[in-house]
């Protein structure tokens, strides 16, 4: 990951004073004010490159290619919105307005009196009928419509209410194309749907989004019908931003091999920002021999991205050494162990945190690790806590979850079953100790802090794949996977399991790789057992805080083993969402 101002000597940047590095003695670890670093001499010995070189390898930049291609469409809709041609009786209607989101539409019209507009997309049931209200009173209306069914004429109802209380309705027909064959072939089996207890939002506008490791992202309703999808392929990163846009990882075109574009867009498919990274710094998406995944595509952001309060993005990336032609010794090539901060205005990388510089060198010198000496850390999630400025990072290949302050890089705690004596002394005071009956994680994913966390009680939620990659529980490894919530006392460094779901499902729901466990606004959790039966199936479950199952979706016949990397519950109309929902990265 990247390191910033806190490493005055190591990074040559302004940072914490009093940081003393042990570069000239026998010691290879130094600690000051809770910041731990590996000496420069040891970094050089192990082929660790500079932050400047990492920035150069990634080659990030702001691009306008996508926006330029949509200029004519944007102008068309702006012209329709400002003309006096379209009224509620005969509105302008366009399905798939930006040619990237086929189950959406745009309705444009004027009203003589300032009015608000309610949109209703009829569903097969009351709980799959999607509605929202645009609450601003205006005379000019450009109304996005989301949640259409594929391959039918959707009769969308507009309810227009003027400030004086006059109500007028209008039904517009929005005809959509059939699903593409790869999505149409997927088998959705909704075995349980207790919709009254599900977190569906006030207008049932929250879909379960399946963020796949291959091809299109899509969202399904409570009956398992696809109500949104993108024609552009997506890898790993797909999430809502604080401005209610989507951040997604994409590639130049669907035939390209490398996902090296970061897009900020809306559900209609309009692109607002595009950031390009060099295609030379990719990581292979090949899994391993036992658990293979699609291997002919590559990623630049290998697992996660989160937005900082200043609008910038933290991205999990590789340092580029894996693809540097000057690196002849494979032991000196590393992947998936770096975080960078991307400036949202310029597209430039402003900070680098390389975990080889702050974790013991013995970790990344482990040549036996999963048969791949380069992927020693395998960061698969990052969470930013806005209350404290801390980050929580999940490392699959170390069976470890870490919390440290983003600004200072001061350690808060480390949760790992690696024996205390095997850690250098500088780290030991940050190690958490599990209470009796509390499991250590193995190959875990999607580590987040829950919103009820305080300074004395921190609640960590993860998807525990329960596969002992290095230090996980070998006795239970492979027997089940589970969503789990821990309570952490940061002062005593004690950790206790307070909630879990999945162990009783046994090997049938053992997901050796990928998966997620998401907190929902009503207290439920959405779990993704993403890689079942060697990647041929996925199982999505929503459970209450008491462990009651309220949604059970089984997916099979997935194209190219398009298993579900993460499952998210997002609103199609986040601007109008009246619930208490928040997006927890």
Coordinates of C-alpha atoms in Angstrom, one line a residue:
X1 CA 0.0 0.0 0.0
X2 CA 1.1 3.5 0.0
X3 CA 2.9 5.5 2.6
X4 CA 2.6 9.2 3.0
X5 CA 3.8 12.0 5.2
X6 CA 4.3 9.7 8.3
X7 CA 7.5 8.3 6.9
X8 CA 9.9 11.3 6.9
X9 CA 13.0 9.3 6.2
X10 CA 11.6 6.3 4.4
X11 CA 9.6 8.3 1.9
X12 CA 11.3 11.6 1.9
X13 CA 8.0 13.4 2.6
X14 CA 6.9 15.7 5.4
X15 CA 5.6 13.6 8.3
X16 CA 5.9 12.6 11.9
X17 CA 8.9 13.9 13.6
X18 CA 11.0 11.6 15.8
X19 CA 10.8 8.6 13.4
X20 CA 14.0 6.8 13.7
X21 CA 14.9 4.1 11.1
X22 CA 17.2 1.3 11.8
X23 CA 18.9 1.2 8.5
X24 CA 22.5 1.0 9.7
X25 CA 22.3 -1.6 12.4
X26 CA 21.2 -5.2 12.7
X27 CA 17.6 -4.3 13.4
X28 CA 15.3 -4.2 10.4
X29 CA 12.3 -3.0 12.2
X30 CA 11.8 0.5 13.8
X31 CA 8.9 1.9 15.7
X32 CA 8.1 5.4 16.8
X33 CA 4.8 6.8 18.0
X34 CA 3.1 3.6 17.0
X35 CA 4.4 3.7 13.4
X36 CA 6.4 0.7 12.3
X37 CA 8.7 0.5 9.3
X38 CA 11.2 -1.8 7.6
X39 CA 14.6 -0.3 7.1
X40 CA 15.7 1.0 3.7
X41 CA 18.5 -1.5 3.6
X42 CA 16.1 -4.4 4.1
X43 CA 13.8 -2.9 1.5
X44 CA 16.5 -2.7 -1.1
X45 CA 17.6 -6.3 -0.3
X46 CA 14.2 -7.6 -1.0
X47 CA 13.6 -5.6 -4.2
X48 CA 11.1 -3.0 -2.7
X49 CA 10.8 -0.1 -5.1
X50 CA 10.3 3.6 -4.3
X51 CA 6.9 5.3 -4.1
X52 CA 7.9 7.5 -7.1
X53 CA 8.5 4.3 -9.2
X54 CA 5.1 2.9 -8.2
X55 CA 3.4 6.1 -9.3
X56 CA 5.3 5.9 -12.6
X57 CA 4.4 2.3 -13.1
X58 CA 0.7 3.0 -12.5
X59 CA 0.7 6.0 -14.9
X60 CA -2.8 7.3 -13.8
X61 CA -4.4 10.2 -15.7
X62 CA -7.7 11.9 -16.2
X63 CA -9.4 11.1 -19.5
X64 CA -12.5 12.4 -21.3
X65 CA -12.9 9.7 -23.9
X66 CA -16.2 8.4 -22.6
X67 CA -17.6 11.9 -21.9
X68 CA -16.7 13.0 -25.4
X69 CA -18.5 10.1 -26.9
X70 CA -21.7 11.1 -25.1
X71 CA -21.6 14.8 -25.8
X72 CA -24.2 14.5 -28.6
X73 CA -26.6 12.6 -26.5
X74 CA -26.3 15.0 -23.6
X75 CA -27.0 17.9 -25.9
X76 CA -30.0 16.1 -27.3
X77 CA -31.6 15.7 -23.9
X78 CA -30.7 19.2 -22.8
X79 CA -32.4 20.6 -25.9
X80 CA -35.5 18.5 -25.3
X81 CA -35.6 19.8 -21.7
X82 CA -35.3 23.5 -22.6
X83 CA -37.8 23.4 -25.6
X84 CA -41.5 24.1 -25.3
X85 CA -42.3 21.0 -27.3
X86 CA -42.8 18.3 -24.7
X87 CA -45.6 18.4 -22.1
X88 CA -47.0 15.8 -19.7
X89 CA -49.7 14.9 -22.3
X90 CA -46.9 14.0 -24.9
X91 CA -43.5 13.7 -23.2
X92 CA -40.2 12.9 -24.7
X93 CA -39.4 9.3 -23.9
X94 CA -36.1 7.5 -24.4
X95 CA -35.2 4.0 -23.3
X96 CA -31.5 3.3 -22.7
X97 CA -30.6 7.0 -23.1
X98 CA -26.8 6.6 -23.0
X99 CA -26.7 3.2 -24.7
X100 CA -25.1 1.5 -21.8
X101 CA -28.0 0.8 -19.4
X102 CA -30.8 -1.0 -21.2
X103 CA -33.3 -1.2 -18.3
X104 CA -33.5 2.5 -17.7
X105 CA -35.2 5.4 -19.5
X106 CA -35.5 9.2 -19.5
X107 CA -38.8 11.1 -19.6
X108 CA -38.7 14.8 -20.3
X109 CA -41.7 17.2 -20.2
X110 CA -42.9 20.6 -18.8
X111 CA -45.8 21.5 -16.6
X112 CA -47.5 24.9 -16.5
X113 CA -47.3 24.9 -12.7
X114 CA -44.4 23.9 -10.5
X115 CA -44.9 20.3 -9.6
X116 CA -43.3 17.2 -8.1
X117 CA -43.2 13.8 -9.9
X118 CA -43.7 10.3 -8.6
X119 CA -42.5 7.4 -10.8
X120 CA -43.9 3.9 -10.5
X121 CA -42.6 0.9 -12.4
X122 CA -45.1 -1.9 -12.0
X123 CA -43.6 -5.2 -10.8
X124 CA -44.9 -8.7 -10.6
X125 CA -45.8 -8.2 -7.0
X126 CA -46.4 -5.3 -4.6
X127 CA -42.8 -5.7 -3.3
X128 CA -41.3 -5.8 -6.7
X129 CA -43.1 -2.6 -7.8
X130 CA -40.5 0.1 -7.8
X131 CA -41.4 3.7 -7.1
X132 CA -39.8 7.0 -6.1
X133 CA -40.8 10.6 -5.8
X134 CA -38.7 13.5 -7.2
X135 CA -39.7 16.0 -4.5
X136 CA -38.5 19.3 -6.0
X137 CA -41.2 21.5 -7.4
X138 CA -40.3 22.7 -10.9
X139 CA -41.9 23.3 -14.3
X140 CA -39.2 21.5 -16.3
X141 CA -38.8 17.8 -15.6
X142 CA -36.0 15.4 -16.8
X143 CA -37.1 12.2 -15.0
X144 CA -34.7 9.2 -14.9
X145 CA -36.6 5.9 -14.8
X146 CA -34.9 2.8 -13.5
X147 CA -36.0 -0.8 -12.7
X148 CA -37.6 -1.7 -16.0
X149 CA -38.1 -5.4 -17.0
X150 CA -36.2 -6.7 -20.0
X151 CA -38.0 -7.8 -23.2
X152 CA -41.3 -6.2 -22.6
X153 CA -43.3 -3.0 -22.8
X154 CA -43.2 -1.4 -19.3
X155 CA -46.2 0.8 -18.5
X156 CA -44.6 3.4 -16.3
X157 CA -46.9 5.6 -14.3
X158 CA -46.1 9.3 -13.6
X159 CA -48.0 11.0 -10.9
X160 CA -47.6 14.7 -11.1
X161 CA -48.6 16.9 -8.1
X162 CA -48.6 20.6 -8.3
X163 CA -48.0 23.0 -5.4
X164 CA -51.6 23.8 -5.3
X165 CA -52.4 20.1 -4.8
X166 CA -53.7 19.2 -8.3
X167 CA -52.8 15.6 -9.2
X168 CA -52.4 14.4 -12.8
X169 CA -51.3 11.0 -13.9
X170 CA -49.8 9.8 -17.2
X171 CA -48.7 6.3 -18.3
X172 CA -45.8 6.1 -20.7
X173 CA -44.8 2.9 -22.5
X174 CA -41.1 2.0 -22.3
X175 CA -40.2 -1.0 -24.5
X176 CA -37.0 -2.8 -23.7
X177 CA -34.9 -5.4 -25.5
X178 CA -34.4 -8.9 -24.3
X179 CA -31.6 -9.8 -22.0
X180 CA -28.3 -10.6 -23.6
X181 CA -27.8 -14.4 -23.9
X182 CA -25.2 -14.7 -21.1
X183 CA -27.5 -13.1 -18.6
X184 CA -30.7 -14.8 -19.9
X185 CA -29.1 -18.2 -19.3
X186 CA -28.4 -17.6 -15.6
X187 CA -30.8 -19.6 -13.4
X188 CA -32.2 -17.7 -10.4
X189 CA -33.9 -19.7 -7.7
X190 CA -35.4 -17.6 -5.0
X191 CA -36.0 -20.2 -2.2
X192 CA -37.0 -17.6 0.5
X193 CA -38.2 -14.1 0.2
X194 CA -39.8 -12.7 3.4
X195 CA -40.2 -9.3 1.8
X196 CA -41.7 -7.6 4.8
X197 CA -38.4 -8.2 6.7
X198 CA -36.0 -7.4 3.8
X199 CA -34.2 -4.1 3.5
X200 CA -35.8 -3.1 0.2
X201 CA -36.2 0.7 0.8
X202 CA -39.4 2.7 1.1
X203 CA -40.2 2.3 -2.7
X204 CA -38.7 -1.2 -3.1
X205 CA -36.0 0.6 -5.0
X206 CA -33.2 -1.4 -3.5
X207 CA -31.9 -4.2 -5.7
X208 CA -29.5 -6.9 -4.8
X209 CA -26.5 -6.1 -7.1
X210 CA -24.3 -8.9 -8.1
X211 CA -20.8 -7.6 -8.6
X212 CA -19.3 -10.3 -10.6
X213 CA -15.7 -11.2 -11.5
X214 CA -16.6 -11.4 -15.1
X215 CA -18.8 -9.5 -17.5
X216 CA -21.9 -7.4 -16.7
X217 CA -22.9 -6.2 -13.3
X218 CA -26.6 -6.5 -12.7
X219 CA -29.2 -6.0 -10.0
X220 CA -32.2 -8.4 -9.2
X221 CA -35.4 -7.8 -7.2
X222 CA -36.9 -9.9 -4.5
X223 CA -38.2 -12.4 -7.0
X224 CA -34.8 -12.8 -8.7
X225 CA -35.7 -10.8 -11.9
X226 CA -33.0 -8.7 -13.4
X227 CA -34.1 -5.0 -13.2
X228 CA -30.9 -3.3 -14.0
X229 CA -27.7 -4.2 -15.9
X230 CA -24.9 -2.6 -17.8
X231 CA -23.7 -3.6 -21.2
X232 CA -20.1 -2.7 -20.3
X233 CA -18.1 -5.4 -18.5
X234 CA -17.1 -4.8 -14.9
X235 CA -14.5 -6.3 -12.6
X236 CA -14.5 -6.2 -8.8
X237 CA -15.2 -2.5 -8.1
X238 CA -18.9 -1.4 -8.3
X239 CA -20.3 0.8 -5.6
X240 CA -22.3 3.9 -4.8
X241 CA -20.5 7.2 -4.1
X242 CA -21.5 9.9 -1.7
X243 CA -22.9 11.9 -4.6
X244 CA -25.0 8.9 -5.5
X245 CA -23.1 8.1 -8.6
X246 CA -21.5 4.7 -9.3
X247 CA -17.8 4.0 -9.2
X248 CA -16.8 1.1 -11.3
X249 CA -13.8 -0.6 -12.8
X250 CA -14.1 -1.1 -16.6
X251 CA -12.0 -1.6 -19.7
X252 CA -11.6 0.2 -23.0
X253 CA -14.1 -2.2 -24.6
X254 CA -15.6 -5.5 -23.9
X255 CA -13.0 -7.3 -26.0
X256 CA -10.0 -5.8 -24.2
X257 CA -8.1 -8.0 -21.7
X258 CA -7.2 -5.4 -19.1
X259 CA -9.6 -3.5 -16.7
X260 CA -7.7 -0.2 -16.5
X261 CA -10.5 2.4 -16.5
X262 CA -12.2 3.8 -13.4
X263 CA -15.5 5.4 -14.2
X264 CA -17.8 7.6 -12.3
X265 CA -21.3 7.3 -13.8
X266 CA -25.0 7.2 -13.0
X267 CA -27.5 4.4 -13.4
X268 CA -28.6 5.8 -16.7
X269 CA -25.1 5.1 -18.0
X270 CA -23.9 8.7 -18.3
X271 CA -20.2 9.0 -17.5
X272 CA -19.0 12.0 -15.4
X273 CA -15.3 11.1 -14.8
X274 CA -12.9 8.7 -16.3
X275 CA -9.4 7.8 -15.0
X276 CA -7.0 5.6 -17.0
X277 CA -4.2 3.6 -15.6
X278 CA -1.3 2.0 -17.4
X279 CA -2.1 -1.5 -18.8
X280 CA 1.5 -2.5 -17.9
X281 CA 0.8 -2.8 -14.2
X282 CA -1.9 -5.4 -14.2
X283 CA -2.4 -8.4 -12.0
X284 CA -3.5 -11.8 -13.3
X285 CA -7.0 -12.9 -12.3
X286 CA -6.1 -16.5 -12.3
X287 CA -6.8 -17.9 -8.8
X288 CA -4.9 -21.1 -8.2
X289 CA -4.9 -24.7 -9.4
X290 CA -7.3 -25.9 -6.8
X291 CA -9.7 -23.0 -7.2
X292 CA -9.3 -21.7 -10.7
X293 CA -10.9 -18.5 -12.0
X294 CA -11.2 -16.8 -15.4
X295 CA -7.5 -16.3 -16.4
X296 CA -7.6 -14.4 -19.7
X297 CA -8.4 -11.0 -18.1
X298 CA -6.3 -8.7 -15.9
X299 CA -7.1 -5.9 -13.5
X300 CA -5.4 -2.7 -12.4
X301 CA -7.5 -2.3 -9.2
X302 CA -7.5 -5.9 -8.1
X303 CA -10.2 -5.8 -5.4
X304 CA -11.4 -2.6 -3.9
X305 CA -11.8 1.2 -3.9
X306 CA -13.2 3.6 -1.4
X307 CA -13.9 7.3 -1.4
X308 CA -12.3 9.7 1.1
X309 CA -14.1 12.7 2.6
X310 CA -12.1 15.0 0.2
X311 CA -13.5 13.1 -2.8
X312 CA -10.3 11.2 -3.6
X313 CA -10.2 7.5 -4.0
X314 CA -8.2 4.8 -2.2
X315 CA -7.4 2.0 -4.5
X316 CA -5.9 -1.5 -3.9
X317 CA -3.3 -2.0 -6.6
X318 CA -0.1 -3.8 -7.3
X319 CA 3.2 -1.9 -7.3
X320 CA 4.1 -2.8 -10.9
X321 CA 7.1 -4.9 -10.1
X322 CA 5.4 -8.0 -11.4
X323 CA 5.5 -6.6 -14.9
X324 CA 8.7 -4.6 -14.8
X325 CA 11.0 -6.1 -17.5
X326 CA 14.1 -5.3 -15.4
X327 CA 12.9 -7.7 -12.7
X328 CA 14.5 -11.1 -13.5
X329 CA 14.3 -12.6 -10.1
X330 CA 10.6 -13.6 -9.5
X331 CA 11.1 -13.3 -5.7
X332 CA 11.6 -9.6 -6.2
X333 CA 8.2 -9.2 -8.0
X334 CA 5.2 -8.4 -5.9
X335 CA 1.4 -8.0 -6.4
X336 CA -1.7 -6.9 -4.5
X337 CA 0.1 -5.3 -1.6
X338 CA -0.2 -1.5 -2.2
X339 CA -2.8 1.2 -1.7
X340 CA -2.7 4.5 -3.6
X341 CA -4.7 7.7 -3.3
X342 CA -6.0 9.0 -6.6
X343 CA -6.9 12.7 -6.8
X344 CA -10.5 12.9 -8.1
X345 CA -9.8 16.2 -9.9
X346 CA -6.5 15.5 -11.6
X347 CA -6.4 11.7 -11.9
X348 CA -2.9 11.7 -10.4
X349 CA -1.7 9.6 -7.5
X350 CA -1.0 11.7 -4.5
X351 CA 0.1 9.1 -2.0
X352 CA 1.4 5.5 -1.8
X353 CA 1.3 3.0 1.0
X354 CA 3.4 -0.1 0.2
X355 CA 2.8 -2.7 2.9
X356 CA 6.3 -4.1 2.3
X357 CA 7.6 -1.0 4.0
X358 CA 5.5 -1.4 7.2
X359 CA 5.0 -5.1 7.7
X360 CA 7.8 -7.6 8.6
X361 CA 10.0 -8.6 5.6
X362 CA 9.6 -12.2 6.7
X363 CA 6.0 -12.1 5.5
X364 CA 6.8 -11.2 1.9
X365 CA 9.9 -13.4 1.8
X366 CA 7.6 -16.5 2.2
X367 CA 8.2 -18.3 -1.1
X368 CA 5.9 -21.1 -0.2
X369 CA 2.9 -18.9 0.2
X370 CA 0.0 -20.4 -1.9
X371 CA 2.5 -21.4 -4.5
X372 CA 3.0 -17.8 -5.5
X373 CA 5.8 -15.8 -3.8
X374 CA 4.6 -12.6 -5.3
X375 CA 1.1 -12.5 -3.9
X376 CA 2.1 -12.5 -0.2
X377 CA -0.5 -10.2 1.2
X378 CA -3.4 -10.3 -1.3
X379 CA -5.4 -7.3 0.0
X380 CA -9.0 -7.9 -0.8
X381 CA -10.8 -5.1 0.9
X382 CA -10.2 -1.6 2.4
X383 CA -12.6 0.4 4.6
X384 CA -12.2 4.0 5.6
X385 CA -13.7 5.1 9.0
X386 CA -14.9 8.7 8.6
X387 CA -15.1 9.1 12.4
X388 CA -11.5 8.4 13.1
X389 CA -9.7 8.6 9.8
X390 CA -8.6 4.9 10.2
X391 CA -8.5 2.3 7.6
X392 CA -9.3 -1.4 8.0
X393 CA -7.6 -3.7 5.6
X394 CA -8.2 -7.4 4.9
X395 CA -5.3 -9.6 3.8
X396 CA -6.4 -13.0 2.5
X397 CA -3.0 -14.6 2.2
X398 CA -2.0 -13.7 5.7
X399 CA -5.4 -14.6 7.2
X400 CA -5.2 -11.2 8.8
X401 CA -7.3 -8.0 9.3
X402 CA -5.5 -4.8 10.2
X403 CA -6.6 -1.3 11.5
X404 CA -4.3 1.7 11.2
X405 CA -4.6 5.4 10.9
X406 CA -4.6 6.6 7.3
X407 CA -2.8 9.9 7.9
X408 CA -0.2 8.8 10.4
X409 CA 0.0 5.0 9.7
X410 CA -0.1 4.4 13.4
X411 CA -1.2 0.9 14.1
X412 CA -4.5 0.4 16.0
X413 CA -4.7 -3.3 16.0
X414 CA -3.9 -6.5 14.1
X415 CA -6.1 -9.6 14.1
X416 CA -4.1 -12.6 13.2
X417 CA -3.6 -16.1 14.6
X418 CA 0.0 -15.9 13.8
X419 CA 1.8 -16.6 17.1
X420 CA 2.8 -13.5 19.0
X421 CA 6.4 -14.7 19.4
X422 CA 6.8 -14.9 15.6
X423 CA 6.1 -11.2 15.3
X424 CA 8.9 -8.6 15.8
X425 CA 8.5 -6.9 19.2
X426 CA 7.5 -3.6 17.6
X427 CA 4.2 -5.1 16.5
X428 CA 3.2 -7.3 19.5
X429 CA 1.3 -4.7 21.5
X430 CA -1.1 -4.2 18.6
X431 CA -2.1 -7.9 18.3
X432 CA -5.6 -8.8 19.3
X433 CA -6.3 -11.8 21.5
X434 CA -9.5 -13.8 20.8
X435 CA -11.8 -14.9 23.7
X436 CA -12.5 -18.5 24.1
X437 CA -14.9 -19.7 21.4
X438 CA -14.0 -16.8 19.1
X439 CA -12.5 -17.9 15.8
X440 CA -9.7 -16.4 13.9
X441 CA -10.5 -15.8 10.3
X442 CA -9.1 -17.6 7.3
X443 CA -8.9 -16.1 3.8
X444 CA -11.6 -13.5 4.8
X445 CA -13.1 -10.8 2.7
X446 CA -15.0 -7.5 2.9
X447 CA -13.9 -6.3 6.3
X448 CA -15.9 -3.3 7.5
X449 CA -16.7 -1.5 10.8
X450 CA -20.3 -1.2 11.8
X451 CA -21.9 2.2 12.3
X452 CA -22.5 1.5 16.0
X453 CA -18.8 1.3 16.7
X454 CA -17.4 3.5 19.4
X455 CA -14.0 4.3 20.9
X456 CA -14.4 1.6 23.5
X457 CA -16.4 -1.0 21.5
X458 CA -15.5 -1.5 17.8
X459 CA -17.6 -3.9 15.7
X460 CA -15.8 -5.6 12.9
X461 CA -17.9 -7.4 10.3
X462 CA -16.3 -9.8 7.7
X463 CA -17.0 -12.7 5.5
X464 CA -14.9 -15.5 6.9
X465 CA -14.2 -17.9 4.0
X466 CA -12.6 -20.1 6.7
X467 CA -9.8 -21.4 4.5
X468 CA -6.4 -21.6 6.3
X469 CA -4.1 -19.9 3.7
X470 CA -1.3 -19.4 6.1
X471 CA -2.4 -19.0 9.8
X472 CA -6.1 -19.7 9.7
X473 CA -7.8 -22.4 11.8
X474 CA -6.7 -25.6 10.1
X475 CA -9.1 -27.7 12.2
X476 CA -12.2 -26.1 10.7
X477 CA -10.7 -24.9 7.4
X478 CA -12.9 -26.0 4.5
X479 CA -15.8 -27.2 6.6
X480 CA -17.9 -24.0 6.2
X481 CA -17.9 -20.3 5.5
X482 CA -19.6 -17.7 7.5
X483 CA -20.5 -14.0 8.0
X484 CA -19.2 -13.0 11.4
X485 CA -19.2 -9.9 13.6
X486 CA -16.6 -9.2 16.3
X487 CA -16.6 -6.8 19.2
X488 CA -13.1 -5.4 19.8
X489 CA -11.9 -3.6 22.9
X490 CA -9.1 -1.4 21.6
X491 CA -7.6 -0.9 25.1
X492 CA -7.4 -4.5 26.3
X493 CA -6.9 -5.8 22.7
X494 CA -9.5 -8.4 23.3
X495 CA -11.9 -9.6 20.6
X496 CA -15.1 -11.6 20.9
X497 CA -17.5 -13.0 18.4
X498 CA -21.0 -11.5 18.9
X499 CA -22.8 -12.7 15.8
X500 CA -22.3 -15.3 13.0
X501 CA -24.2 -17.0 10.3
X502 CA -23.2 -19.8 8.0
X503 CA -21.4 -22.5 10.0
X504 CA -24.5 -24.7 10.1
X505 CA -24.7 -24.7 6.3
X506 CA -21.6 -26.8 6.2
X507 CA -19.5 -27.7 3.2
X508 CA -22.3 -27.0 0.8
X509 CA -21.8 -23.2 1.4
X510 CA -18.1 -23.3 1.8
X511 CA -16.7 -20.5 -0.4
X512 CA -12.9 -20.9 -0.6
X513 CA -12.5 -17.6 -2.4
X514 CA -14.4 -14.3 -2.8
X515 CA -17.6 -13.4 -0.9
X516 CA -19.0 -10.5 1.2
X517 CA -21.0 -9.7 4.3
X518 CA -22.8 -6.3 4.2
X519 CA -24.6 -4.4 6.9
X520 CA -28.0 -3.2 5.8
X521 CA -29.9 -0.1 7.1
X522 CA -32.5 -2.2 9.1
X523 CA -29.8 -4.2 10.9
X524 CA -29.9 -7.2 8.5
X525 CA -26.8 -8.6 6.8
X526 CA -26.5 -9.5 3.2
X527 CA -24.1 -12.5 2.7
X528 CA -22.5 -13.6 -0.5
X529 CA -21.3 -17.2 -0.6
X530 CA -19.8 -16.4 -4.0
X531 CA -17.8 -19.4 -5.1
X532 CA -19.6 -22.6 -4.7
X533 CA -19.0 -25.9 -6.5
X534 CA -15.8 -24.7 -8.0
X535 CA -17.3 -21.5 -9.2
X536 CA -20.4 -22.9 -10.9
X537 CA -22.8 -21.5 -8.3
X538 CA -23.4 -18.5 -5.9
X539 CA -25.7 -18.2 -3.0
X540 CA -26.9 -14.8 -1.6
X541 CA -28.6 -14.7 1.8
X542 CA -30.1 -11.9 3.8
X543 CA -30.4 -12.6 7.5
X544 CA -31.7 -10.6 10.5
X545 CA -29.5 -9.7 13.4
X546 CA -31.0 -12.7 15.2
X547 CA -29.9 -15.0 12.4
X548 CA -33.4 -15.4 10.8
X549 CA -33.2 -16.1 7.0
X550 CA -35.4 -13.7 5.1
X551 CA -33.9 -14.0 1.6
X552 CA -32.2 -16.9 -0.1
X553 CA -31.2 -16.6 -3.8
X554 CA -29.3 -19.4 -5.5
X555 CA -27.6 -18.7 -8.8
X556 CA -26.3 -21.3 -11.3
X557 CA -25.5 -21.8 -14.9
X558 CA -23.2 -18.8 -14.7
X559 CA -21.3 -17.9 -17.9
X560 CA -17.5 -18.4 -17.8
X561 CA -17.9 -19.2 -14.1
X562 CA -19.1 -15.7 -13.5
X563 CA -19.4 -16.2 -9.8
X564 CA -20.4 -13.4 -7.5
X565 CA -17.4 -11.4 -6.1
X566 CA -19.7 -9.3 -3.8
X567 CA -23.4 -8.8 -3.3
X568 CA -24.6 -5.3 -2.5
X569 CA -28.0 -3.8 -1.7
X570 CA -28.1 -0.5 -3.5
X571 CA -30.9 2.0 -4.3
X572 CA -31.7 2.7 -7.9
X573 CA -32.9 6.2 -6.8
X574 CA -30.3 7.1 -4.1
X575 CA -31.1 10.8 -4.4
X576 CA -34.7 10.2 -3.3
X577 CA -34.2 7.4 -0.8
X578 CA -36.0 8.3 2.3
X579 CA -34.6 5.4 4.4
X580 CA -31.7 5.5 6.8
X581 CA -29.6 3.5 4.4
X582 CA -25.9 4.3 4.0
X583 CA -23.3 2.7 1.9
X584 CA -20.6 1.1 4.0
X585 CA -17.6 0.4 1.9

